[in-house]
Amino acid sequence: MMDEKIDLVSQPKKSFWKLSIPIIAFCLFDSIYGIVDMAWVTQINIHASFAVSISIPFVSLIFSFGDSLGRGTNSLISRYIGFGDYESGYNTLIHGIIITNIIWIIILFCAVFAQEIIYSVNPADSYLLAMDYLMPLLTFAYVFMFVNFFSETLQAEGNSRIPTIFIISSNILNIILDPIFIFNLNLGVKGAAYATVLSSLIPFIVFVLMYLLGRTKIPLSRKYFKLRPYILIEICKVALPNFLDEGLWTFTSSFINGILTVTMGPVGPVIYSASNKLKTLLNSPVRGFGRALMSVTGHLFGAHEFDELYEMYKYTLKVSVITTIVVMIAFIFLREYAFSLFSIKGMQTEILWIAILGTVIMISLPFTIVSSKMLDGFGKSMYSLFFIFIKLCVQCGLIYVLNMYHINHCVLIGVTVSEVLSAIIFYAFLRYLFKNFNEKYENEDVVKTFNSDDETESL
């Protein structure tokens, strides 16, 4: 164990940048890896591209278990450390690991049944290829879940540099292995999955060893463990909404893929998948800012520094919007080259509309992402889930109606309107919360402590 205090409160902006720069680098490389991975797959054939495109929402859903549980654990650890109750923070880490192991076992059972159902119900080539891609990833879900989980928990102690270094190394190795496994070994989409599994073992082994050998500020030790239902509930209060958010996105993506398959054929989901890959790349800075803000928010919230919280919210929004505008100006000029990486050519009109309305979407996203991550830091992620549910209902409903009337670009219009609406709702709600924090928590703690026999509960 590294006997060192964790301070993200005294200089929150400095802590924010110290965390955010490595996270942004991680998000950028992770996005580039996703694009390169997809680019290799598109060179196999259209069936392989279609198979991977329809698999991506489900892969994201599985991976989000580790991310979501990591965020829930990160949020509560940060609040405890900000409050000064370090031992409860250490105990929170163990609770998070236990929940993640339980979820992995459930996923493993579900994967076995899902394989049998897919093969018996839909034996079409594209869907069989989808299962070829999915099964190695589902089998090694444990590795992906804990890579994501430990990346989040390390951020709770102010360490985003180590996760970034090793995950970027993993992505670079994946990019190198992809063509070897896909083409040289003639494994096709299975090769892409095997390359992902093999490369992900690097950060997994490193993170596990860091905790087992005591190379972290937050120790992993049985002596700090005491089962606390409150801790389990608080982790799930952040993890469950984040996971359901991903689940809702999976449902929406499947719905949109269905619309696009009918209206455009197999190329529709490929364009949609490519657009999502590019969106992930372009909003990497904003996602990095949001994830860094979540950890800082937890510490400030635990320390009752509500004025500093509001200043950090405004500061992060300002930085995020300015960064997004600069990024989108560059994308508008490079849009056709970007889509050509996915072997999408001869669709200049569609790409132009994606660039135009995509700019509106991207400028709206900081308000949703930053606000959502701040709510995670507060431990109030259920509000975020509710707002995102409203957004996706509006999105699907609008797309469905526009498609009924054969309106061109119905998907793009539906996504744009719903993202703008989401930005307005999130921003208005955060402003409301900040106006009431001092009054609500003036004489209350923001977490339940276990340092004395007289345990009191807040919230």
CSV table of C-alpha atoms in Angstrom, one decimal:
chain,number,residue,atom,x,y,z
A,1,MET,CA,0.0,0.0,0.0
A,2,MET,CA,1.2,3.5,-0.9
A,3,ASP,CA,0.7,5.5,2.4
A,4,GLU,CA,-0.3,8.8,0.7
A,5,LYS,CA,-3.2,11.1,1.1
A,6,ILE,CA,-5.4,11.7,-1.9
A,7,ASP,CA,-6.2,15.4,-2.5
A,8,LEU,CA,-8.4,16.5,-5.4
A,9,VAL,CA,-10.1,19.3,-3.4
A,10,SER,CA,-7.5,22.0,-2.7
A,11,GLN,CA,-6.8,22.7,-6.3
A,12,PRO,CA,-9.7,21.2,-8.3
A,13,LYS,CA,-8.8,22.7,-11.7
A,14,LYS,CA,-5.3,21.4,-11.5
A,15,SER,CA,-6.7,18.0,-10.4
A,16,PHE,CA,-9.2,18.2,-13.3
A,17,TRP,CA,-6.5,18.7,-15.9
A,18,LYS,CA,-4.1,16.1,-14.4
A,19,LEU,CA,-6.9,13.6,-14.7
A,20,SER,CA,-8.4,14.7,-18.0
A,21,ILE,CA,-5.3,14.9,-20.3
A,22,PRO,CA,-4.5,11.2,-19.9
A,23,ILE,CA,-8.1,10.2,-20.2
A,24,ILE,CA,-8.5,12.2,-23.4
A,25,ALA,CA,-5.4,10.5,-24.8
A,26,PHE,CA,-7.0,7.2,-23.9
A,27,CYS,CA,-10.4,8.1,-25.5
A,28,LEU,CA,-8.6,9.2,-28.7
A,29,PHE,CA,-6.6,6.1,-29.0
A,30,ASP,CA,-9.5,3.9,-28.1
A,31,SER,CA,-11.6,5.6,-30.8
A,32,ILE,CA,-8.8,5.3,-33.4
A,33,TYR,CA,-8.5,1.6,-32.5
A,34,GLY,CA,-12.3,1.2,-33.1
A,35,ILE,CA,-12.1,2.9,-36.5
A,36,VAL,CA,-9.0,0.9,-37.6
A,37,ASP,CA,-10.6,-2.3,-36.4
A,38,MET,CA,-13.7,-1.6,-38.4
A,39,ALA,CA,-11.6,-0.5,-41.4
A,40,TRP,CA,-9.9,-3.9,-41.4
A,41,VAL,CA,-13.2,-5.8,-41.1
A,42,THR,CA,-14.7,-3.8,-44.1
A,43,GLN,CA,-12.0,-5.3,-46.3
A,44,ILE,CA,-13.3,-8.8,-45.7
A,45,ASN,CA,-16.8,-8.4,-47.3
A,46,ILE,CA,-20.1,-6.6,-46.8
A,47,HIS,CA,-21.5,-9.6,-44.7
A,48,ALA,CA,-18.6,-9.2,-42.3
A,49,SER,CA,-19.1,-5.5,-42.1
A,50,PHE,CA,-22.8,-6.0,-41.4
A,51,ALA,CA,-22.1,-8.7,-38.8
A,52,VAL,CA,-19.7,-6.5,-36.8
A,53,SER,CA,-21.9,-3.4,-37.2
A,54,ILE,CA,-24.9,-5.2,-35.7
A,55,SER,CA,-22.7,-6.7,-33.0
A,56,ILE,CA,-21.2,-3.5,-31.8
A,57,PRO,CA,-24.2,-2.4,-29.6
A,58,PHE,CA,-24.2,-5.8,-27.8
A,59,VAL,CA,-20.4,-5.7,-27.3
A,60,SER,CA,-20.7,-2.2,-25.9
A,61,LEU,CA,-23.4,-3.4,-23.6
A,62,ILE,CA,-21.2,-6.2,-22.2
A,63,PHE,CA,-18.2,-3.9,-21.8
A,64,SER,CA,-20.4,-1.3,-20.1
A,65,PHE,CA,-20.9,-3.6,-17.1
A,66,GLY,CA,-17.3,-3.0,-16.1
A,67,ASP,CA,-17.5,0.7,-16.9
A,68,SER,CA,-20.7,1.2,-15.0
A,69,LEU,CA,-19.7,-0.7,-11.9
A,70,GLY,CA,-16.3,1.1,-12.0
A,71,ARG,CA,-18.1,4.5,-12.2
A,72,GLY,CA,-20.3,3.5,-9.3
A,73,THR,CA,-17.3,2.4,-7.2
A,74,ASN,CA,-15.3,5.5,-8.3
A,75,SER,CA,-18.1,7.8,-7.3
A,76,LEU,CA,-18.5,6.4,-3.8
A,77,ILE,CA,-14.8,6.1,-3.2
A,78,SER,CA,-14.4,9.7,-4.2
A,79,ARG,CA,-17.1,10.9,-1.9
A,80,TYR,CA,-15.7,9.0,1.0
A,81,ILE,CA,-12.2,10.3,0.4
A,82,GLY,CA,-13.5,13.9,0.1
A,83,PHE,CA,-15.4,13.4,3.3
A,84,GLY,CA,-12.2,12.0,5.0
A,85,ASP,CA,-13.5,8.4,5.6
A,86,TYR,CA,-10.7,6.5,3.9
A,87,GLU,CA,-11.4,3.0,5.3
A,88,SER,CA,-15.0,3.1,3.9
A,89,GLY,CA,-13.5,4.1,0.6
A,90,TYR,CA,-11.2,1.0,0.7
A,91,ASN,CA,-14.2,-1.1,1.6
A,92,THR,CA,-16.1,0.3,-1.3
A,93,LEU,CA,-13.4,-1.0,-3.7
A,94,ILE,CA,-13.9,-4.6,-2.5
A,95,HIS,CA,-17.7,-4.4,-2.7
A,96,GLY,CA,-17.3,-3.2,-6.4
A,97,ILE,CA,-15.0,-6.2,-7.2
A,98,ILE,CA,-17.5,-8.6,-5.7
A,99,ILE,CA,-20.5,-7.2,-7.7
A,100,THR,CA,-18.4,-7.3,-10.9
A,101,ASN,CA,-17.5,-11.0,-10.4
A,102,ILE,CA,-21.2,-11.8,-9.8
A,103,ILE,CA,-22.3,-10.0,-13.0
A,104,TRP,CA,-19.6,-11.8,-15.0
A,105,ILE,CA,-20.9,-15.2,-14.0
A,106,ILE,CA,-24.4,-14.1,-15.1
A,107,ILE,CA,-23.1,-12.9,-18.4
A,108,LEU,CA,-21.3,-16.3,-19.0
A,109,PHE,CA,-24.5,-18.2,-18.5
A,110,CYS,CA,-26.5,-15.8,-20.8
A,111,ALA,CA,-23.9,-16.1,-23.5
A,112,VAL,CA,-24.2,-19.9,-23.7
A,113,PHE,CA,-28.0,-19.7,-24.1
A,114,ALA,CA,-27.8,-16.8,-26.5
A,115,GLN,CA,-25.5,-18.7,-28.8
A,116,GLU,CA,-27.9,-21.7,-29.1
A,117,ILE,CA,-30.9,-19.3,-29.7
A,118,ILE,CA,-29.2,-17.4,-32.5
A,119,TYR,CA,-28.0,-20.5,-34.3
A,120,SER,CA,-31.4,-22.2,-34.1
A,121,VAL,CA,-33.5,-19.1,-34.9
A,122,ASN,CA,-31.5,-17.2,-37.5
A,123,PRO,CA,-29.0,-19.3,-39.5
A,124,ALA,CA,-28.3,-16.5,-42.1
A,125,ASP,CA,-24.6,-16.0,-42.9
A,126,SER,CA,-24.5,-12.5,-41.5
A,127,TYR,CA,-25.9,-13.5,-38.2
A,128,LEU,CA,-23.7,-16.5,-37.9
A,129,LEU,CA,-20.7,-14.2,-38.6
A,130,ALA,CA,-22.0,-11.9,-35.8
A,131,MET,CA,-21.9,-14.8,-33.4
A,132,ASP,CA,-18.4,-15.8,-34.6
A,133,TYR,CA,-17.4,-12.2,-33.6
A,134,LEU,CA,-19.3,-12.1,-30.4
A,135,MET,CA,-18.5,-15.4,-28.8
A,136,PRO,CA,-14.8,-14.9,-28.1
A,137,LEU,CA,-15.6,-11.5,-26.6
A,138,LEU,CA,-18.3,-12.8,-24.5
A,139,THR,CA,-16.1,-15.7,-23.3
A,140,PHE,CA,-13.4,-13.3,-22.1
A,141,ALA,CA,-15.9,-10.7,-20.8
A,142,TYR,CA,-14.1,-11.0,-17.4
A,143,VAL,CA,-11.0,-9.4,-18.8
A,144,PHE,CA,-12.8,-6.5,-20.5
A,145,MET,CA,-15.0,-5.9,-17.5
A,146,PHE,CA,-12.1,-5.6,-15.1
A,147,VAL,CA,-9.9,-3.5,-17.4
A,148,ASN,CA,-12.8,-1.0,-17.5
A,149,PHE,CA,-13.5,-1.4,-13.8
A,150,PHE,CA,-10.0,-0.8,-12.6
A,151,SER,CA,-9.5,2.1,-15.0
A,152,GLU,CA,-12.3,3.9,-13.2
A,153,THR,CA,-11.2,3.0,-9.6
A,154,LEU,CA,-7.7,4.2,-10.3
A,155,GLN,CA,-9.1,7.5,-11.4
A,156,ALA,CA,-10.8,7.8,-8.0
A,157,GLU,CA,-7.3,8.1,-6.4
A,158,GLY,CA,-6.2,10.7,-9.1
A,159,ASN,CA,-4.3,8.2,-11.3
A,160,SER,CA,-5.5,8.3,-14.9
A,161,ARG,CA,-1.9,8.1,-16.3
A,162,ILE,CA,-1.2,4.4,-15.7
A,163,PRO,CA,-4.5,3.1,-17.1
A,164,THR,CA,-4.0,5.3,-20.2
A,165,ILE,CA,-0.5,4.1,-20.9
A,166,PHE,CA,-1.4,0.4,-20.7
A,167,ILE,CA,-4.7,0.6,-22.5
A,168,ILE,CA,-3.1,2.6,-25.3
A,169,SER,CA,-0.4,0.0,-25.5
A,170,SER,CA,-3.2,-2.6,-25.7
A,171,ASN,CA,-4.9,-0.8,-28.6
A,172,ILE,CA,-1.7,-0.4,-30.5
A,173,LEU,CA,-1.0,-4.2,-30.2
A,174,ASN,CA,-4.6,-4.8,-31.3
A,175,ILE,CA,-4.1,-2.7,-34.4
A,176,ILE,CA,-1.0,-4.7,-35.3
A,177,LEU,CA,-2.6,-8.1,-34.6
A,178,ASP,CA,-5.8,-7.4,-36.5
A,179,PRO,CA,-4.5,-7.9,-40.1
A,180,ILE,CA,-2.4,-10.9,-39.0
A,181,PHE,CA,-5.4,-12.7,-37.4
A,182,ILE,CA,-7.9,-11.6,-40.0
A,183,PHE,CA,-6.0,-12.2,-43.2
A,184,ASN,CA,-2.7,-14.0,-42.6
A,185,LEU,CA,-4.3,-16.6,-40.4
A,186,ASN,CA,-7.5,-16.4,-42.5
A,187,LEU,CA,-9.7,-16.2,-39.4
A,188,GLY,CA,-12.0,-13.4,-40.7
A,189,VAL,CA,-14.2,-11.7,-38.1
A,190,LYS,CA,-13.1,-14.3,-35.5
A,191,GLY,CA,-9.6,-13.0,-35.9
A,192,ALA,CA,-10.7,-9.5,-35.1
A,193,ALA,CA,-12.2,-10.8,-31.9
A,194,TYR,CA,-9.2,-12.9,-30.9
A,195,ALA,CA,-6.9,-9.9,-31.5
A,196,THR,CA,-9.0,-7.8,-29.1
A,197,VAL,CA,-8.9,-10.5,-26.4
A,198,LEU,CA,-5.2,-11.1,-26.6
A,199,SER,CA,-4.3,-7.4,-26.5
A,200,SER,CA,-6.6,-6.7,-23.6
A,201,LEU,CA,-4.8,-9.2,-21.4
A,202,ILE,CA,-1.9,-6.6,-21.0
A,203,PRO,CA,-3.8,-3.9,-19.0
A,204,PHE,CA,-5.8,-6.6,-17.2
A,205,ILE,CA,-2.6,-8.3,-15.8
A,206,VAL,CA,-1.0,-5.0,-15.0
A,207,PHE,CA,-4.0,-3.6,-13.1
A,208,VAL,CA,-4.5,-6.8,-11.1
A,209,LEU,CA,-0.8,-6.9,-10.2
A,210,MET,CA,-0.9,-3.2,-9.1
A,211,TYR,CA,-3.6,-4.0,-6.6
A,212,LEU,CA,-2.2,-7.3,-5.4
A,213,LEU,CA,1.3,-5.9,-4.9
A,214,GLY,CA,0.1,-2.8,-3.1
A,215,ARG,CA,1.1,-0.3,-5.8
A,216,THR,CA,-2.0,1.8,-5.5
A,217,LYS,CA,-3.1,4.5,-3.0
A,218,ILE,CA,-6.3,2.8,-2.4
A,219,PRO,CA,-5.3,-0.7,-1.1
A,220,LEU,CA,-7.0,-4.0,-1.9
A,221,SER,CA,-7.0,-5.9,1.4
A,222,ARG,CA,-9.4,-8.2,3.2
A,223,LYS,CA,-8.8,-6.4,6.5
A,224,TYR,CA,-10.8,-3.4,5.2
A,225,PHE,CA,-13.8,-5.6,4.2
A,226,LYS,CA,-17.0,-5.6,6.0
A,227,LEU,CA,-20.2,-6.2,4.2
A,228,ARG,CA,-22.3,-3.0,4.0
A,229,PRO,CA,-25.6,-3.1,2.2
A,230,TYR,CA,-25.4,0.7,2.0
A,231,ILE,CA,-22.2,0.5,0.0
A,232,LEU,CA,-23.7,-2.0,-2.4
A,233,ILE,CA,-26.8,0.2,-2.9
A,234,GLU,CA,-24.7,3.4,-3.5
A,235,ILE,CA,-22.5,1.6,-6.1
A,236,CYS,CA,-25.6,0.4,-7.9
A,237,LYS,CA,-27.3,3.8,-7.7
A,238,VAL,CA,-24.6,5.0,-10.1
A,239,ALA,CA,-23.8,1.7,-11.9
A,240,LEU,CA,-27.4,0.6,-12.7
A,241,PRO,CA,-28.4,3.9,-14.4
A,242,ASN,CA,-25.1,3.9,-16.4
A,243,PHE,CA,-25.7,0.4,-17.5
A,244,LEU,CA,-29.4,0.9,-18.4
A,245,ASP,CA,-28.3,4.0,-20.3
A,246,GLU,CA,-26.0,1.7,-22.4
A,247,GLY,CA,-28.9,-0.8,-22.6
A,248,LEU,CA,-31.3,1.9,-23.9
A,249,TRP,CA,-28.6,2.9,-26.5
A,250,THR,CA,-28.3,-0.7,-27.6
A,251,PHE,CA,-32.1,-1.0,-28.1
A,252,THR,CA,-32.2,2.3,-29.9
A,253,SER,CA,-29.2,1.4,-32.1
A,254,SER,CA,-30.9,-1.9,-33.0
A,255,PHE,CA,-34.1,-0.1,-33.9
A,256,ILE,CA,-32.2,2.4,-36.1
A,257,ASN,CA,-30.2,-0.4,-37.7
A,258,GLY,CA,-33.6,-2.0,-38.6
A,259,ILE,CA,-34.9,1.2,-40.1
A,260,LEU,CA,-31.7,1.7,-42.1
A,261,THR,CA,-31.6,-1.9,-43.3
A,262,VAL,CA,-35.1,-1.6,-44.8
A,263,THR,CA,-34.5,1.8,-46.3
A,264,MET,CA,-30.9,1.6,-47.5
A,265,GLY,CA,-30.0,-2.1,-47.4
A,266,PRO,CA,-26.8,-3.5,-45.7
A,267,VAL,CA,-24.9,-0.2,-46.3
A,268,GLY,CA,-27.3,1.6,-43.9
A,269,PRO,CA,-26.0,0.0,-40.7
A,270,VAL,CA,-22.5,0.3,-42.0
A,271,ILE,CA,-22.9,4.1,-42.4
A,272,TYR,CA,-24.6,4.4,-39.0
A,273,SER,CA,-21.8,2.4,-37.3
A,274,ALA,CA,-19.1,4.5,-39.1
A,275,SER,CA,-20.9,7.7,-37.9
A,276,ASN,CA,-20.9,6.4,-34.3
A,277,LYS,CA,-17.3,5.5,-34.5
A,278,LEU,CA,-16.4,9.0,-35.8
A,279,LYS,CA,-18.6,10.6,-33.2
A,280,THR,CA,-16.8,8.7,-30.5
A,281,LEU,CA,-13.5,10.0,-31.9
A,282,LEU,CA,-14.6,13.6,-32.3
A,283,ASN,CA,-16.1,13.8,-28.8
A,284,SER,CA,-13.1,12.1,-27.1
A,285,PRO,CA,-12.0,15.4,-25.5
A,286,VAL,CA,-15.5,16.0,-24.0
A,287,ARG,CA,-15.7,12.4,-22.7
A,288,GLY,CA,-12.3,12.9,-21.2
A,289,PHE,CA,-13.3,16.1,-19.5
A,290,GLY,CA,-16.5,14.5,-18.2
A,291,ARG,CA,-14.8,11.4,-16.7
A,292,ALA,CA,-12.2,13.6,-15.0
A,293,LEU,CA,-14.9,15.9,-13.7
A,294,MET,CA,-16.7,12.9,-12.2
A,295,SER,CA,-13.8,12.0,-9.9
A,296,VAL,CA,-13.2,15.6,-8.9
A,297,THR,CA,-16.9,16.1,-8.3
A,298,GLY,CA,-17.1,13.2,-5.9
A,299,HIS,CA,-14.2,14.6,-3.8
A,300,LEU,CA,-15.7,18.1,-3.8
A,301,PHE,CA,-19.2,16.9,-3.0
A,302,GLY,CA,-17.9,14.8,-0.1
A,303,ALA,CA,-16.0,17.8,1.2
A,304,HIS,CA,-19.2,20.1,0.9
A,305,GLU,CA,-17.4,22.4,-1.5
A,306,PHE,CA,-20.6,23.3,-3.4
A,307,ASP,CA,-19.4,26.7,-4.7
A,308,GLU,CA,-16.3,25.1,-6.2
A,309,LEU,CA,-18.5,22.4,-7.8
A,310,TYR,CA,-20.6,25.0,-9.6
A,311,GLU,CA,-17.4,26.8,-10.8
A,312,MET,CA,-16.0,23.5,-12.1
A,313,TYR,CA,-19.3,22.8,-13.9
A,314,LYS,CA,-19.2,26.1,-15.7
A,315,TYR,CA,-15.5,25.8,-16.4
A,316,THR,CA,-15.8,22.3,-17.9
A,317,LEU,CA,-18.7,23.2,-20.1
A,318,LYS,CA,-16.9,26.2,-21.4
A,319,VAL,CA,-13.8,24.2,-22.2
A,320,SER,CA,-15.8,21.4,-23.8
A,321,VAL,CA,-17.9,23.6,-26.1
A,322,ILE,CA,-14.9,25.5,-27.4
A,323,THR,CA,-13.0,22.3,-28.0
A,324,THR,CA,-16.0,20.8,-29.8
A,325,ILE,CA,-16.3,23.8,-32.2
A,326,VAL,CA,-12.7,23.6,-33.1
A,327,VAL,CA,-12.9,19.8,-33.7
A,328,MET,CA,-16.1,20.1,-35.9
A,329,ILE,CA,-14.6,22.8,-38.1
A,330,ALA,CA,-11.8,20.4,-38.9
A,331,PHE,CA,-14.2,17.5,-39.5
A,332,ILE,CA,-16.3,19.4,-42.0
A,333,PHE,CA,-13.3,19.8,-44.2
A,334,LEU,CA,-12.1,16.2,-43.8
A,335,ARG,CA,-15.5,14.5,-43.8
A,336,GLU,CA,-15.2,12.6,-47.0
A,337,TYR,CA,-11.8,11.3,-46.2
A,338,ALA,CA,-13.0,10.2,-42.8
A,339,PHE,CA,-15.8,8.1,-44.2
A,340,SER,CA,-13.6,6.7,-46.9
A,341,LEU,CA,-11.7,4.9,-44.1
A,342,PHE,CA,-14.8,2.7,-43.8
A,343,SER,CA,-14.9,2.1,-47.6
A,344,ILE,CA,-17.9,4.4,-47.9
A,345,LYS,CA,-17.7,6.3,-51.1
A,346,GLY,CA,-20.0,7.9,-53.6
A,347,MET,CA,-22.4,9.2,-50.9
A,348,GLN,CA,-21.4,12.8,-50.8
A,349,THR,CA,-24.9,14.1,-50.1
A,350,GLU,CA,-25.5,11.8,-47.1
A,351,ILE,CA,-22.0,12.7,-45.8
A,352,LEU,CA,-22.6,16.4,-46.1
A,353,TRP,CA,-25.9,16.2,-44.1
A,354,ILE,CA,-24.1,14.1,-41.5
A,355,ALA,CA,-21.5,16.8,-41.2
A,356,ILE,CA,-24.0,19.7,-41.0
A,357,LEU,CA,-26.5,18.2,-38.5
A,358,GLY,CA,-23.6,16.3,-36.8
A,359,THR,CA,-22.1,19.7,-35.8
A,360,VAL,CA,-25.4,20.6,-34.1
A,361,ILE,CA,-25.4,17.2,-32.3
A,362,MET,CA,-21.7,17.6,-31.2
A,363,ILE,CA,-22.2,21.1,-29.8
A,364,SER,CA,-25.1,19.8,-27.8
A,365,LEU,CA,-23.3,16.8,-26.4
A,366,PRO,CA,-21.1,18.6,-23.9
A,367,PHE,CA,-24.1,19.7,-21.9
A,368,THR,CA,-25.4,16.1,-21.7
A,369,ILE,CA,-22.0,14.4,-21.1
A,370,VAL,CA,-20.6,16.9,-18.5
A,371,SER,CA,-23.9,17.2,-16.7
A,372,SER,CA,-24.4,13.4,-16.6
A,373,LYS,CA,-20.8,12.8,-15.3
A,374,MET,CA,-21.4,15.4,-12.6
A,375,LEU,CA,-24.6,13.6,-11.5
A,376,ASP,CA,-22.5,10.4,-11.4
A,377,GLY,CA,-20.1,12.2,-9.0
A,378,PHE,CA,-23.0,13.2,-6.8
A,379,GLY,CA,-24.4,9.6,-6.8
A,380,LYS,CA,-27.6,10.9,-8.5
A,381,SER,CA,-27.4,9.0,-11.7
A,382,MET,CA,-31.1,8.0,-11.7
A,383,TYR,CA,-31.9,11.5,-12.8
A,384,SER,CA,-29.5,11.1,-15.7
A,385,LEU,CA,-31.1,7.8,-16.7
A,386,PHE,CA,-34.6,9.4,-16.6
A,387,PHE,CA,-33.5,12.3,-18.9
A,388,ILE,CA,-31.8,9.9,-21.3
A,389,PHE,CA,-34.8,7.7,-21.4
A,390,ILE,CA,-36.9,10.8,-22.4
A,391,LYS,CA,-34.3,11.6,-25.1
A,392,LEU,CA,-34.3,8.2,-26.6
A,393,CYS,CA,-38.1,8.0,-26.6
A,394,VAL,CA,-38.3,11.2,-28.5
A,395,GLN,CA,-35.6,10.0,-30.8
A,396,CYS,CA,-37.2,6.7,-31.7
A,397,GLY,CA,-40.7,8.2,-31.9
A,398,LEU,CA,-39.6,11.0,-34.2
A,399,ILE,CA,-37.6,8.6,-36.4
A,400,TYR,CA,-40.5,6.2,-36.7
A,401,VAL,CA,-43.0,9.0,-37.7
A,402,LEU,CA,-40.6,10.6,-40.2
A,403,ASN,CA,-39.9,7.2,-41.7
A,404,MET,CA,-43.6,6.6,-42.1
A,405,TYR,CA,-43.9,9.7,-44.2
A,406,HIS,CA,-40.7,8.8,-46.1
A,407,ILE,CA,-38.8,11.8,-45.0
A,408,ASN,CA,-35.2,11.7,-46.1
A,409,HIS,CA,-32.5,11.6,-43.4
A,410,CYS,CA,-35.2,10.7,-40.8
A,411,VAL,CA,-32.6,9.1,-38.5
A,412,LEU,CA,-30.3,12.1,-38.6
A,413,ILE,CA,-33.2,14.6,-37.9
A,414,GLY,CA,-34.5,12.4,-35.0
A,415,VAL,CA,-31.0,12.2,-33.4
A,416,THR,CA,-30.4,15.9,-33.8
A,417,VAL,CA,-33.7,17.0,-32.3
A,418,SER,CA,-33.4,14.6,-29.3
A,419,GLU,CA,-29.8,15.6,-28.6
A,420,VAL,CA,-30.7,19.3,-28.5
A,421,LEU,CA,-33.6,18.6,-26.2
A,422,SER,CA,-31.4,16.5,-23.9
A,423,ALA,CA,-28.8,19.3,-23.6
A,424,ILE,CA,-31.5,21.8,-22.6
A,425,ILE,CA,-33.0,19.5,-19.9
A,426,PHE,CA,-29.6,18.5,-18.4
A,427,TYR,CA,-28.4,22.0,-18.2
A,428,ALA,CA,-31.6,23.3,-16.6
A,429,PHE,CA,-31.6,20.5,-14.0
A,430,LEU,CA,-28.0,21.1,-13.0
A,431,ARG,CA,-28.7,24.8,-12.5
A,432,TYR,CA,-31.6,23.9,-10.3
A,433,LEU,CA,-29.5,21.5,-8.2
A,434,PHE,CA,-26.8,24.0,-7.6
A,435,LYS,CA,-29.3,26.6,-6.3
A,436,ASN,CA,-30.5,24.1,-3.6
A,437,PHE,CA,-27.3,22.3,-2.5
A,438,ASN,CA,-26.3,24.6,0.3
A,439,GLU,CA,-29.7,24.6,1.9
A,440,LYS,CA,-30.2,20.8,1.5
A,441,TYR,CA,-26.8,19.7,2.8
A,442,GLU,CA,-26.0,22.5,5.3
A,443,ASN,CA,-26.3,20.3,8.3
A,444,GLU,CA,-26.0,16.8,6.6
A,445,ASP,CA,-23.3,14.5,5.4
A,446,VAL,CA,-23.4,13.4,1.8
A,447,VAL,CA,-22.4,9.8,2.6
A,448,LYS,CA,-23.1,7.4,5.4
A,449,THR,CA,-20.1,6.9,7.6
A,450,PHE,CA,-19.0,3.8,9.5
A,451,ASN,CA,-16.2,5.3,11.7
A,452,SER,CA,-18.2,5.1,14.9
A,453,ASP,CA,-20.7,2.9,16.6
A,454,ASP,CA,-23.2,5.7,16.3
A,455,GLU,CA,-23.7,5.4,12.5
A,456,THR,CA,-25.8,8.1,11.0
A,457,GLU,CA,-27.2,8.1,7.5
A,458,SER,CA,-27.7,11.0,5.1
A,459,LEU,CA,-29.3,11.4,1.8
